[in-house]
PDB file of C-alpha atoms in Angstrom:
ATOM      1  CA  MET A   1       0.000   0.000   0.000  1.00 47.00           C
ATOM      2  CA  LYS A   2       1.052   3.586  -0.555  1.00 58.00           C
ATOM      3  CA  LYS A   3       2.337   5.570   2.382  1.00 71.00           C
ATOM      4  CA  LEU A   4       0.045   7.972   4.173  1.00 85.00           C
ATOM      5  CA  ASN A   5       0.918  11.425   2.906  1.00 92.00           C
ATOM      6  CA  GLY A   6      -0.143  14.949   3.754  1.00 95.00           C
ATOM      7  CA  THR A   7      -2.648  15.967   6.404  1.00 97.00           C
ATOM      8  CA  GLY A   8      -4.513  13.566   8.652  1.00 97.00           C
ATOM      9  CA  VAL A   9      -7.107  14.775  11.140  1.00 98.00           C
ATOM     10  CA  ALA A  10      -7.586  13.373  14.655  1.00 98.00           C
ATOM     11  CA  LEU A  11     -11.354  13.871  14.827  1.00 98.00           C
ATOM     12  CA  VAL A  12     -13.121  14.930  18.016  1.00 98.00           C
ATOM     13  CA  THR A  13     -16.371  13.358  19.188  1.00 98.00           C
ATOM     14  CA  PRO A  14     -18.894  16.207  19.431  1.00 98.00           C
ATOM     15  CA  PHE A  15     -21.319  16.095  22.348  1.00 98.00           C
ATOM     16  CA  LYS A  16     -24.609  17.787  23.112  1.00 98.00           C
ATOM     17  CA  LYS A  17     -25.112  19.688  26.361  1.00 97.00           C
ATOM     18  CA  ASN A  18     -26.742  16.609  27.941  1.00 97.00           C
ATOM     19  CA  GLY A  19     -23.606  14.560  27.214  1.00 96.00           C
ATOM     20  CA  THR A  20     -24.941  12.448  24.348  1.00 98.00           C
ATOM     21  CA  ILE A  21     -23.079  12.268  21.053  1.00 98.00           C
ATOM     22  CA  ASP A  22     -23.908  15.017  18.571  1.00 98.00           C
ATOM     23  CA  PHE A  23     -23.947  13.039  15.322  1.00 98.00           C
ATOM     24  CA  ASN A  24     -25.067  16.054  13.288  1.00 98.00           C
ATOM     25  CA  GLY A  25     -22.019  17.924  14.557  1.00 98.00           C
ATOM     26  CA  LEU A  26     -19.770  14.985  13.687  1.00 98.00           C
ATOM     27  CA  GLU A  27     -21.170  14.805  10.150  1.00 98.00           C
ATOM     28  CA  LYS A  28     -20.687  18.546   9.759  1.00 98.00           C
ATOM     29  CA  LEU A  29     -17.079  18.260  10.975  1.00 98.00           C
ATOM     30  CA  VAL A  30     -16.247  15.443   8.542  1.00 98.00           C
ATOM     31  CA  GLN A  31     -17.785  17.385   5.656  1.00 98.00           C
ATOM     32  CA  TYR A  32     -15.860  20.508   6.661  1.00 98.00           C
ATOM     33  CA  VAL A  33     -12.473  18.792   6.559  1.00 98.00           C
ATOM     34  CA  LEU A  34     -13.375  16.931   3.353  1.00 97.00           C
ATOM     35  CA  ASP A  35     -14.160  20.254   1.699  1.00 97.00           C
ATOM     36  CA  ASN A  36     -10.808  21.697   2.774  1.00 96.00           C
ATOM     37  CA  HIS A  37      -8.307  19.279   1.260  1.00 93.00           C
ATOM     38  CA  VAL A  38      -7.226  17.004   4.116  1.00 97.00           C
ATOM     39  CA  ASP A  39      -5.852  13.609   3.093  1.00 96.00           C
ATOM     40  CA  TYR A  40      -7.107  11.112   5.678  1.00 97.00           C
ATOM     41  CA  LEU A  41      -9.199  10.797   8.836  1.00 97.00           C
ATOM     42  CA  VAL A  42      -8.473   9.280  12.241  1.00 98.00           C
ATOM     43  CA  ALA A  43     -11.443   7.985  14.231  1.00 97.00           C
ATOM     44  CA  LEU A  44     -11.404   7.182  17.956  1.00 97.00           C
ATOM     45  CA  GLY A  45      -7.983   8.555  18.756  1.00 95.00           C
ATOM     46  CA  THR A  46      -7.110  10.305  22.020  1.00 93.00           C
ATOM     47  CA  THR A  47      -8.708  13.535  20.785  1.00 97.00           C
ATOM     48  CA  ALA A  48     -12.021  11.671  20.370  1.00 98.00           C
ATOM     49  CA  GLU A  49     -12.285  11.184  24.171  1.00 98.00           C
ATOM     50  CA  THR A  50     -12.322   7.445  23.502  1.00 96.00           C
ATOM     51  CA  THR A  51     -11.762   6.516  27.138  1.00 94.00           C
ATOM     52  CA  THR A  52     -15.161   8.006  28.068  1.00 97.00           C
ATOM     53  CA  LEU A  53     -17.098   6.332  25.241  1.00 97.00           C
ATOM     54  CA  LYS A  54     -19.033   3.095  25.728  1.00 96.00           C
ATOM     55  CA  GLN A  55     -18.329   0.339  23.199  1.00 93.00           C
ATOM     56  CA  GLU A  56     -21.712   0.840  21.509  1.00 95.00           C
ATOM     57  CA  GLU A  57     -21.023   4.564  21.221  1.00 97.00           C
ATOM     58  CA  LYS A  58     -17.661   3.838  19.588  1.00 96.00           C
ATOM     59  CA  TRP A  59     -19.304   1.753  16.870  1.00 93.00           C
ATOM     60  CA  ASP A  60     -21.925   4.465  16.327  1.00 97.00           C
ATOM     61  CA  VAL A  61     -19.160   7.066  15.940  1.00 97.00           C
ATOM     62  CA  ILE A  62     -17.353   4.863  13.413  1.00 96.00           C
ATOM     63  CA  LYS A  63     -20.538   4.315  11.396  1.00 95.00           C
ATOM     64  CA  CYS A  64     -21.259   8.050  11.373  1.00 97.00           C
ATOM     65  CA  ILE A  65     -17.758   8.912  10.152  1.00 97.00           C
ATOM     66  CA  GLN A  66     -17.838   6.172   7.515  1.00 96.00           C
ATOM     67  CA  SER A  67     -21.194   7.403   6.238  1.00 96.00           C
ATOM     68  CA  ALA A  68     -20.112  11.057   6.123  1.00 97.00           C
ATOM     69  CA  ASN A  69     -16.780  10.181   4.497  1.00 96.00           C
ATOM     70  CA  TYR A  70     -18.414   7.856   1.938  1.00 92.00           C
ATOM     71  CA  LYS A  71     -15.044   6.166   1.221  1.00 90.00           C
ATOM     72  CA  LYS A  72     -13.584   9.418  -0.107  1.00 94.00           C
ATOM     73  CA  LEU A  73     -10.543   9.421   2.197  1.00 96.00           C
ATOM     74  CA  PRO A  74      -8.560   6.680   3.957  1.00 95.00           C
ATOM     75  CA  LEU A  75      -9.848   6.041   7.470  1.00 96.00           C
ATOM     76  CA  ILE A  76      -7.581   5.154  10.391  1.00 97.00           C
ATOM     77  CA  LEU A  77      -9.060   3.442  13.456  1.00 97.00           C
ATOM     78  CA  GLY A  78      -7.663   4.224  16.894  1.00 97.00           C
ATOM     79  CA  LEU A  79      -7.437   0.994  18.863  1.00 96.00           C
ATOM     80  CA  GLY A  80      -4.943   0.685  21.690  1.00 94.00           C
ATOM     81  CA  GLY A  81      -4.567   0.274  25.418  1.00 93.00           C
ATOM     82  CA  ASN A  82      -2.556  -1.290  28.207  1.00 94.00           C
ATOM     83  CA  ASN A  83      -4.179  -4.745  28.164  1.00 96.00           C
ATOM     84  CA  THR A  84      -2.620  -6.615  25.254  1.00 96.00           C
ATOM     85  CA  LYS A  85      -5.034  -9.545  25.319  1.00 96.00           C
ATOM     86  CA  ASP A  86      -8.038  -7.222  25.375  1.00 95.00           C
ATOM     87  CA  ILE A  87      -6.791  -5.357  22.287  1.00 95.00           C
ATOM     88  CA  VAL A  88      -6.212  -8.646  20.443  1.00 95.00           C
ATOM     89  CA  ASN A  89      -9.750  -9.769  21.328  1.00 94.00           C
ATOM     90  CA  LYS A  90     -11.215  -6.466  20.119  1.00 92.00           C
ATOM     91  CA  ILE A  91      -9.375  -6.744  16.805  1.00 91.00           C
ATOM     92  CA  ASP A  92     -10.662 -10.305  16.399  1.00 88.00           C
ATOM     93  CA  SER A  93     -14.230  -9.090  17.016  1.00 85.00           C
ATOM     94  CA  ILE A  94     -14.207  -6.399  14.309  1.00 84.00           C
ATOM     95  CA  LYS A  95     -15.842  -7.804  11.196  1.00 73.00           C
ATOM     96  CA  ASN A  96     -14.962  -5.131   8.654  1.00 77.00           C
ATOM     97  CA  LEU A  97     -11.363  -4.184   9.343  1.00 82.00           C
ATOM     98  CA  SER A  98     -10.857  -4.056   5.572  1.00 82.00           C
ATOM     99  CA  ASP A  99     -12.791  -0.769   5.674  1.00 87.00           C
ATOM    100  CA  PHE A 100      -9.828   0.805   7.485  1.00 94.00           C
ATOM    101  CA  TYR A 101      -6.474   1.692   5.974  1.00 95.00           C
ATOM    102  CA  ALA A 102      -4.754   1.029   9.290  1.00 96.00           C
ATOM    103  CA  ILE A 103      -5.097   0.697  13.054  1.00 97.00           C
ATOM    104  CA  LEU A 104      -3.449   3.439  15.120  1.00 98.00           C
ATOM    105  CA  SER A 105      -2.343   1.784  18.356  1.00 97.00           C
ATOM    106  CA  VAL A 106      -0.911   3.690  21.305  1.00 97.00           C
ATOM    107  CA  SER A 107       1.935   2.336  23.383  1.00 96.00           C
ATOM    108  CA  PRO A 108       0.655   0.755  26.637  1.00 96.00           C
ATOM    109  CA  TYR A 109      -0.011   3.410  29.232  1.00 94.00           C
ATOM    110  CA  TYR A 110       0.205   3.551  33.033  1.00 93.00           C
ATOM    111  CA  ASN A 111       1.702   0.083  33.627  1.00 91.00           C
ATOM    112  CA  ASN A 112       5.055   1.363  32.282  1.00 92.00           C
ATOM    113  CA  PRO A 113       6.390  -1.664  30.349  1.00 96.00           C
ATOM    114  CA  SER A 114      10.032  -2.160  29.432  1.00 97.00           C
ATOM    115  CA  GLN A 115      11.158  -1.714  25.824  1.00 98.00           C
ATOM    116  CA  GLU A 116      10.984  -5.496  25.397  1.00 98.00           C
ATOM    117  CA  GLY A 117       7.472  -5.437  26.850  1.00 98.00           C
ATOM    118  CA  ILE A 118       6.464  -2.753  24.336  1.00 98.00           C
ATOM    119  CA  TYR A 119       7.963  -4.850  21.521  1.00 98.00           C
ATOM    120  CA  GLN A 120       6.104  -7.992  22.621  1.00 98.00           C
ATOM    121  CA  HIS A 121       2.860  -5.995  23.009  1.00 98.00           C
ATOM    122  CA  PHE A 122       2.952  -4.828  19.401  1.00 98.00           C
ATOM    123  CA  LYS A 123       4.155  -8.217  18.182  1.00 98.00           C
ATOM    124  CA  SER A 124       1.021  -9.777  19.708  1.00 97.00           C
ATOM    125  CA  ILE A 125      -1.177  -7.218  17.949  1.00 97.00           C
ATOM    126  CA  VAL A 126       0.552  -7.678  14.594  1.00 96.00           C
ATOM    127  CA  ASN A 127       0.268 -11.455  14.812  1.00 94.00           C
ATOM    128  CA  CYS A 128      -3.521 -11.332  15.168  1.00 93.00           C
ATOM    129  CA  THR A 129      -4.286  -9.266  12.067  1.00 92.00           C
ATOM    130  CA  GLU A 130      -3.182  -8.544   8.519  1.00 91.00           C
ATOM    131  CA  THR A 131      -4.345  -4.955   8.862  1.00 93.00           C
ATOM    132  CA  ASN A 132      -1.715  -2.215   8.733  1.00 96.00           C
ATOM    133  CA  ILE A 133      -0.568  -0.968  12.138  1.00 97.00           C
ATOM    134  CA  ILE A 134       0.659   2.537  12.970  1.00 98.00           C
ATOM    135  CA  LEU A 135       2.503   2.818  16.270  1.00 98.00           C
ATOM    136  CA  TYR A 136       1.577   5.802  18.440  1.00 98.00           C
ATOM    137  CA  ASN A 137       4.203   7.215  20.767  1.00 98.00           C
ATOM    138  CA  VAL A 138       2.963   9.914  23.152  1.00 97.00           C
ATOM    139  CA  PRO A 139       4.993   9.687  26.394  1.00 96.00           C
ATOM    140  CA  LYS A 140       3.297  12.625  28.113  1.00 93.00           C
ATOM    141  CA  ARG A 141       0.056  10.605  28.115  1.00 93.00           C
ATOM    142  CA  THR A 142       1.352   7.043  28.411  1.00 94.00           C
ATOM    143  CA  GLY A 143       4.186   7.571  30.874  1.00 94.00           C
ATOM    144  CA  SER A 144       6.664   5.637  28.742  1.00 93.00           C
ATOM    145  CA  ASN A 145       8.604   6.318  25.561  1.00 96.00           C
ATOM    146  CA  ILE A 146       9.124   4.003  22.579  1.00 98.00           C
ATOM    147  CA  ILE A 147      12.801   4.610  21.951  1.00 98.00           C
ATOM    148  CA  PRO A 148      14.112   4.703  18.357  1.00 98.00           C
ATOM    149  CA  ASP A 149      15.807   1.286  18.644  1.00 98.00           C
ATOM    150  CA  THR A 150      12.486  -0.335  19.551  1.00 98.00           C
ATOM    151  CA  VAL A 151      10.639   1.528  16.788  1.00 98.00           C
ATOM    152  CA  LEU A 152      13.208   0.427  14.204  1.00 98.00           C
ATOM    153  CA  ARG A 153      13.175  -3.161  15.449  1.00 98.00           C
ATOM    154  CA  LEU A 154       9.401  -3.293  15.015  1.00 98.00           C
ATOM    155  CA  ALA A 155       9.600  -1.554  11.629  1.00 98.00           C
ATOM    156  CA  PHE A 156      12.120  -4.037  10.232  1.00 98.00           C
ATOM    157  CA  ASP A 157      10.570  -7.146  11.812  1.00 98.00           C
ATOM    158  CA  PHE A 158       6.950  -6.689  10.709  1.00 98.00           C
ATOM    159  CA  ASP A 159       5.833  -5.652   7.221  1.00 95.00           C
ATOM    160  CA  ASN A 160       2.383  -4.525   8.339  1.00 95.00           C
ATOM    161  CA  ILE A 161       3.782  -2.054  10.885  1.00 97.00           C
ATOM    162  CA  ILE A 162       3.764   0.772   8.368  1.00 97.00           C
ATOM    163  CA  GLY A 163       4.582   3.831  10.448  1.00 97.00           C
ATOM    164  CA  ILE A 164       4.669   5.702  13.712  1.00 98.00           C
ATOM    165  CA  LYS A 165       2.752   8.706  14.937  1.00 98.00           C
ATOM    166  CA  GLU A 166       5.605  10.413  16.781  1.00 98.00           C
ATOM    167  CA  ALA A 167       4.474  12.742  19.544  1.00 97.00           C
ATOM    168  CA  SER A 168       7.367  12.510  21.973  1.00 96.00           C
ATOM    169  CA  GLY A 169       8.185  16.196  21.494  1.00 93.00           C
ATOM    170  CA  ASN A 170      11.815  15.153  20.960  1.00 95.00           C
ATOM    171  CA  ILE A 171      12.818  16.098  17.427  1.00 96.00           C
ATOM    172  CA  LEU A 172      16.135  14.228  17.705  1.00 97.00           C
ATOM    173  CA  GLN A 173      14.176  11.025  18.308  1.00 97.00           C
ATOM    174  CA  SER A 174      12.288  11.584  15.058  1.00 97.00           C
ATOM    175  CA  TYR A 175      15.533  12.262  13.206  1.00 98.00           C
ATOM    176  CA  ARG A 176      17.090   9.016  14.454  1.00 98.00           C
ATOM    177  CA  ILE A 177      14.092   7.031  13.223  1.00 98.00           C
ATOM    178  CA  LEU A 178      14.088   8.848   9.887  1.00 98.00           C
ATOM    179  CA  GLU A 179      17.790   8.204   9.390  1.00 97.00           C
ATOM    180  CA  CYS A 180      17.586   4.415   9.755  1.00 98.00           C
ATOM    181  CA  LYS A 181      14.002   3.363   8.995  1.00 97.00           C
ATOM    182  CA  PRO A 182      13.045   0.991   6.156  1.00 96.00           C
ATOM    183  CA  LYS A 183      11.801   2.715   3.023  1.00 93.00           C
ATOM    184  CA  LYS A 184       8.226   1.511   3.469  1.00 93.00           C
ATOM    185  CA  PHE A 185       7.940   2.911   6.988  1.00 96.00           C
ATOM    186  CA  SER A 186       6.320   6.334   7.535  1.00 96.00           C
ATOM    187  CA  VAL A 187       7.185   8.829  10.240  1.00 97.00           C
ATOM    188  CA  ILE A 188       4.059  10.869  10.996  1.00 98.00           C
ATOM    189  CA  SER A 189       4.091  13.938  13.211  1.00 98.00           C
ATOM    190  CA  GLY A 190       1.718  13.668  16.149  1.00 97.00           C
ATOM    191  CA  ASP A 191       2.546  17.117  17.456  1.00 96.00           C
ATOM    192  CA  ASP A 192       1.277  20.260  15.713  1.00 97.00           C
ATOM    193  CA  TYR A 193       4.382  22.169  16.826  1.00 96.00           C
ATOM    194  CA  MET A 194       6.797  19.572  15.405  1.00 96.00           C
ATOM    195  CA  THR A 195       5.078  19.025  12.072  1.00 97.00           C
ATOM    196  CA  LEU A 196       7.272  21.133   9.807  1.00 98.00           C
ATOM    197  CA  PRO A 197      10.647  19.893  11.141  1.00 97.00           C
ATOM    198  CA  ILE A 198       9.474  16.295  10.760  1.00 97.00           C
ATOM    199  CA  ILE A 199       8.092  16.809   7.242  1.00 97.00           C
ATOM    200  CA  LEU A 200      11.161  18.735   6.088  1.00 97.00           C
ATOM    201  CA  SER A 201      13.498  16.051   7.419  1.00 97.00           C
ATOM    202  CA  GLY A 202      11.747  13.241   5.558  1.00 96.00           C
ATOM    203  CA  GLY A 203       8.491  12.571   7.374  1.00 96.00           C
ATOM    204  CA  GLU A 204       5.412  11.801   5.322  1.00 95.00           C
ATOM    205  CA  SER A 205       2.531  13.487   7.104  1.00 96.00           C
ATOM    206  CA  VAL A 206       0.871  14.748  10.268  1.00 98.00           C
ATOM    207  CA  ILE A 207      -2.034  13.492  12.338  1.00 98.00           C
ATOM    208  CA  SER A 208      -3.171  16.878  13.519  1.00 98.00           C
ATOM    209  CA  VAL A 209      -5.580  18.282  16.079  1.00 98.00           C
ATOM    210  CA  ILE A 210      -5.659  21.863  14.782  1.00 98.00           C
ATOM    211  CA  ALA A 211      -6.236  20.671  11.187  1.00 98.00           C
ATOM    212  CA  GLN A 212      -9.931  20.113  11.902  1.00 98.00           C
ATOM    213  CA  GLY A 213     -10.229  23.769  12.917  1.00 97.00           C
ATOM    214  CA  ILE A 214      -8.227  25.313  10.058  1.00 97.00           C
ATOM    215  CA  PRO A 215      -7.907  22.436   7.561  1.00 98.00           C
ATOM    216  CA  ASP A 216      -7.249  24.634   4.534  1.00 97.00           C
ATOM    217  CA  LYS A 217      -4.280  26.371   6.195  1.00 97.00           C
ATOM    218  CA  ILE A 218      -2.719  23.188   7.572  1.00 98.00           C
ATOM    219  CA  SER A 219      -3.183  21.336   4.281  1.00 97.00           C
ATOM    220  CA  HIS A 220      -1.572  24.204   2.371  1.00 97.00           C
ATOM    221  CA  MET A 221       1.300  24.387   4.869  1.00 98.00           C
ATOM    222  CA  ILE A 222       1.999  20.656   4.548  1.00 97.00           C
ATOM    223  CA  SER A 223       1.785  20.834   0.763  1.00 97.00           C
ATOM    224  CA  LEU A 224       4.356  23.635   0.710  1.00 98.00           C
ATOM    225  CA  ALA A 225       6.651  21.705   3.057  1.00 97.00           C
ATOM    226  CA  LYS A 226       6.412  18.591   0.880  1.00 95.00           C
ATOM    227  CA  ARG A 227       7.508  20.754  -2.065  1.00 96.00           C
ATOM    228  CA  ASN A 228      10.379  22.069   0.083  1.00 96.00           C
ATOM    229  CA  ASP A 229       9.009  25.610  -0.019  1.00 97.00           C
ATOM    230  CA  VAL A 230      10.293  26.234   3.487  1.00 97.00           C
ATOM    231  CA  LYS A 231       9.810  29.989   3.736  1.00 98.00           C
ATOM    232  CA  LYS A 232       6.144  29.934   2.703  1.00 98.00           C
ATOM    233  CA  ALA A 233       5.403  26.900   4.894  1.00 98.00           C
ATOM    234  CA  PHE A 234       6.843  28.610   7.970  1.00 98.00           C
ATOM    235  CA  SER A 235       5.034  31.820   7.092  1.00 97.00           C
ATOM    236  CA  ILE A 236       1.736  29.950   7.491  1.00 97.00           C
ATOM    237  CA  PHE A 237       2.941  28.278  10.698  1.00 98.00           C
ATOM    238  CA  TYR A 238       3.941  31.569  12.328  1.00 97.00           C
ATOM    239  CA  ASN A 239       0.587  33.042  11.312  1.00 96.00           C
ATOM    240  CA  ILE A 240      -1.361  30.270  13.070  1.00 97.00           C
ATOM    241  CA  MET A 241       1.008  29.607  15.983  1.00 97.00           C
ATOM    242  CA  LYS A 242      -1.102  31.622  18.447  1.00 97.00           C
ATOM    243  CA  ILE A 243      -4.164  29.511  17.596  1.00 97.00           C
ATOM    244  CA  ILE A 244      -2.135  26.342  18.210  1.00 97.00           C
ATOM    245  CA  ASP A 245      -1.017  27.766  21.562  1.00 97.00           C
ATOM    246  CA  LEU A 246      -4.631  28.434  22.511  1.00 98.00           C
ATOM    247  CA  ILE A 247      -6.045  25.030  21.590  1.00 97.00           C
ATOM    248  CA  TYR A 248      -3.624  23.340  23.985  1.00 97.00           C
ATOM    249  CA  GLU A 249      -3.781  25.934  26.777  1.00 97.00           C
ATOM    250  CA  GLU A 250      -6.679  24.246  28.608  1.00 98.00           C
ATOM    251  CA  GLY A 251      -5.947  20.740  27.351  1.00 96.00           C
ATOM    252  CA  ASN A 252      -6.963  18.565  24.429  1.00 96.00           C
ATOM    253  CA  PRO A 253      -9.721  18.228  23.243  1.00 98.00           C
ATOM    254  CA  THR A 254     -11.139  21.055  25.378  1.00 98.00           C
ATOM    255  CA  GLY A 255      -9.267  23.614  23.275  1.00 98.00           C
ATOM    256  CA  ILE A 256     -10.075  22.304  19.815  1.00 98.00           C
ATOM    257  CA  LYS A 257     -13.736  21.816  20.744  1.00 98.00           C
ATOM    258  CA  THR A 258     -13.866  25.411  21.942  1.00 98.00           C
ATOM    259  CA  PHE A 259     -12.378  26.507  18.628  1.00 98.00           C
ATOM    260  CA  LEU A 260     -14.815  24.354  16.620  1.00 98.00           C
ATOM    261  CA  SER A 261     -17.621  26.010  18.557  1.00 98.00           C
ATOM    262  CA  VAL A 262     -16.220  29.453  17.733  1.00 97.00           C
ATOM    263  CA  ILE A 263     -16.305  28.673  14.000  1.00 97.00           C
ATOM    264  CA  GLY A 264     -19.776  27.099  14.199  1.00 97.00           C
ATOM    265  CA  ILE A 265     -18.960  23.435  13.516  1.00 98.00           C
ATOM    266  CA  CYS A 266     -20.097  21.792  16.762  1.00 98.00           C
ATOM    267  CA  HIS A 267     -20.711  22.389  20.465  1.00 98.00           C
ATOM    268  CA  PRO A 268     -17.783  22.793  22.898  1.00 98.00           C
ATOM    269  CA  TYR A 269     -18.992  20.157  25.365  1.00 98.00           C
ATOM    270  CA  VAL A 270     -16.670  17.473  26.758  1.00 98.00           C
ATOM    271  CA  ARG A 271     -17.130  14.636  29.233  1.00 98.00           C
ATOM    272  CA  LEU A 272     -15.707  14.615  32.743  1.00 97.00           C
ATOM    273  CA  PRO A 273     -12.999  14.658  33.946  1.00 97.00           C
ATOM    274  CA  LEU A 274     -12.451  17.247  31.187  1.00 97.00           C
ATOM    275  CA  LEU A 275     -14.088  20.656  31.485  1.00 98.00           C
ATOM    276  CA  VAL A 276     -15.534  22.924  28.831  1.00 98.00           C
ATOM    277  CA  GLY A 277     -13.314  25.802  27.684  1.00 98.00           C
ATOM    278  CA  THR A 278     -13.488  29.056  29.624  1.00 98.00           C
ATOM    279  CA  PRO A 279     -15.141  32.214  28.267  1.00 98.00           C
ATOM    280  CA  SER A 280     -11.689  33.838  28.293  1.00 98.00           C
ATOM    281  CA  LEU A 281     -10.285  31.131  26.032  1.00 98.00           C
ATOM    282  CA  ARG A 282     -13.184  31.474  23.637  1.00 97.00           C
ATOM    283  CA  LYS A 283     -12.764  35.265  23.481  1.00 97.00           C
ATOM    284  CA  ARG A 284      -9.029  35.041  22.770  1.00 97.00           C
ATOM    285  CA  MET A 285      -9.601  32.391  20.098  1.00 97.00           C
ATOM    286  CA  LEU A 286     -12.078  34.629  18.329  1.00 96.00           C
ATOM    287  CA  HIS A 287      -9.576  37.496  18.452  1.00 95.00           C
ATOM    288  CA  SER A 288      -6.751  35.316  17.070  1.00 95.00           C
ATOM    289  CA  LEU A 289      -9.000  33.925  14.354  1.00 94.00           C
ATOM    290  CA  ASN A 290      -9.846  37.444  13.214  1.00 92.00           C
ATOM    291  CA  GLU A 291      -6.140  38.268  13.118  1.00 90.00           C
ATOM    292  CA  ILE A 292      -5.104  35.298  10.961  1.00 88.00           C
ATOM    293  CA  ASN A 293      -7.978  35.902   8.546  1.00 82.00           C
ATOM    294  CA  GLN A 294      -7.047  39.533   7.899  1.00 71.00           C
TER     295      GLN A 294
END
């Protein structure tokens, strides 16, 4: 299969004020990013508040995204956790995995496995499916880091491990993977701040949070970077940097949902233990949005 290229979007799960899923808002969000030149969609990632969704709700979210996307863009399914056997069982229970380009699977969180434990965890997942797997490294959430040696070992040992969403915040770690990885393996930025350095050093794409708020700008920025038009790409980044600051100020997805509410895509509501964005955040987002659109 071809590598994932360009701009991927880590979709939120919109909620109504009463806490139920806002499927109209989700459809509107998918249509918005489709209309603004993104390249693929990620369902049920961290940004989707997956840990607060019941299993039935997860399937309803997937069906809604599939229907709104209508097979126009590749769809990535977030499916990870810290119970290896449970993940394997969930993969076995999914009947239509062929509908997904790949599974995005986060490194086990909280129980803090060794590097060998991380390797064996992903080996168990790979051995139960022929579906493509994208590793997800986000130490600030999981409490452990997948070091480059472990990433490269997995990349060379298993053909259907096709890439990593790198969100360690350590650009040198990305460079070390890029230097030695197999040709088929994709390094994908999982950090909106690190996207341009990763793309310009040989990475293929980004799985972005802010891209669902300003998809046209992020898609254009990535396109310029892929063409090695560095000055213009960074010009866009510096123009939107304040918005990126704001969407992470009160946490993710609180910030991006606040922004999506500001631009009229969906409500800002989240599920506990997250809290809805403050009026101050909303006001400053509106001000920054007016500035970047001048």
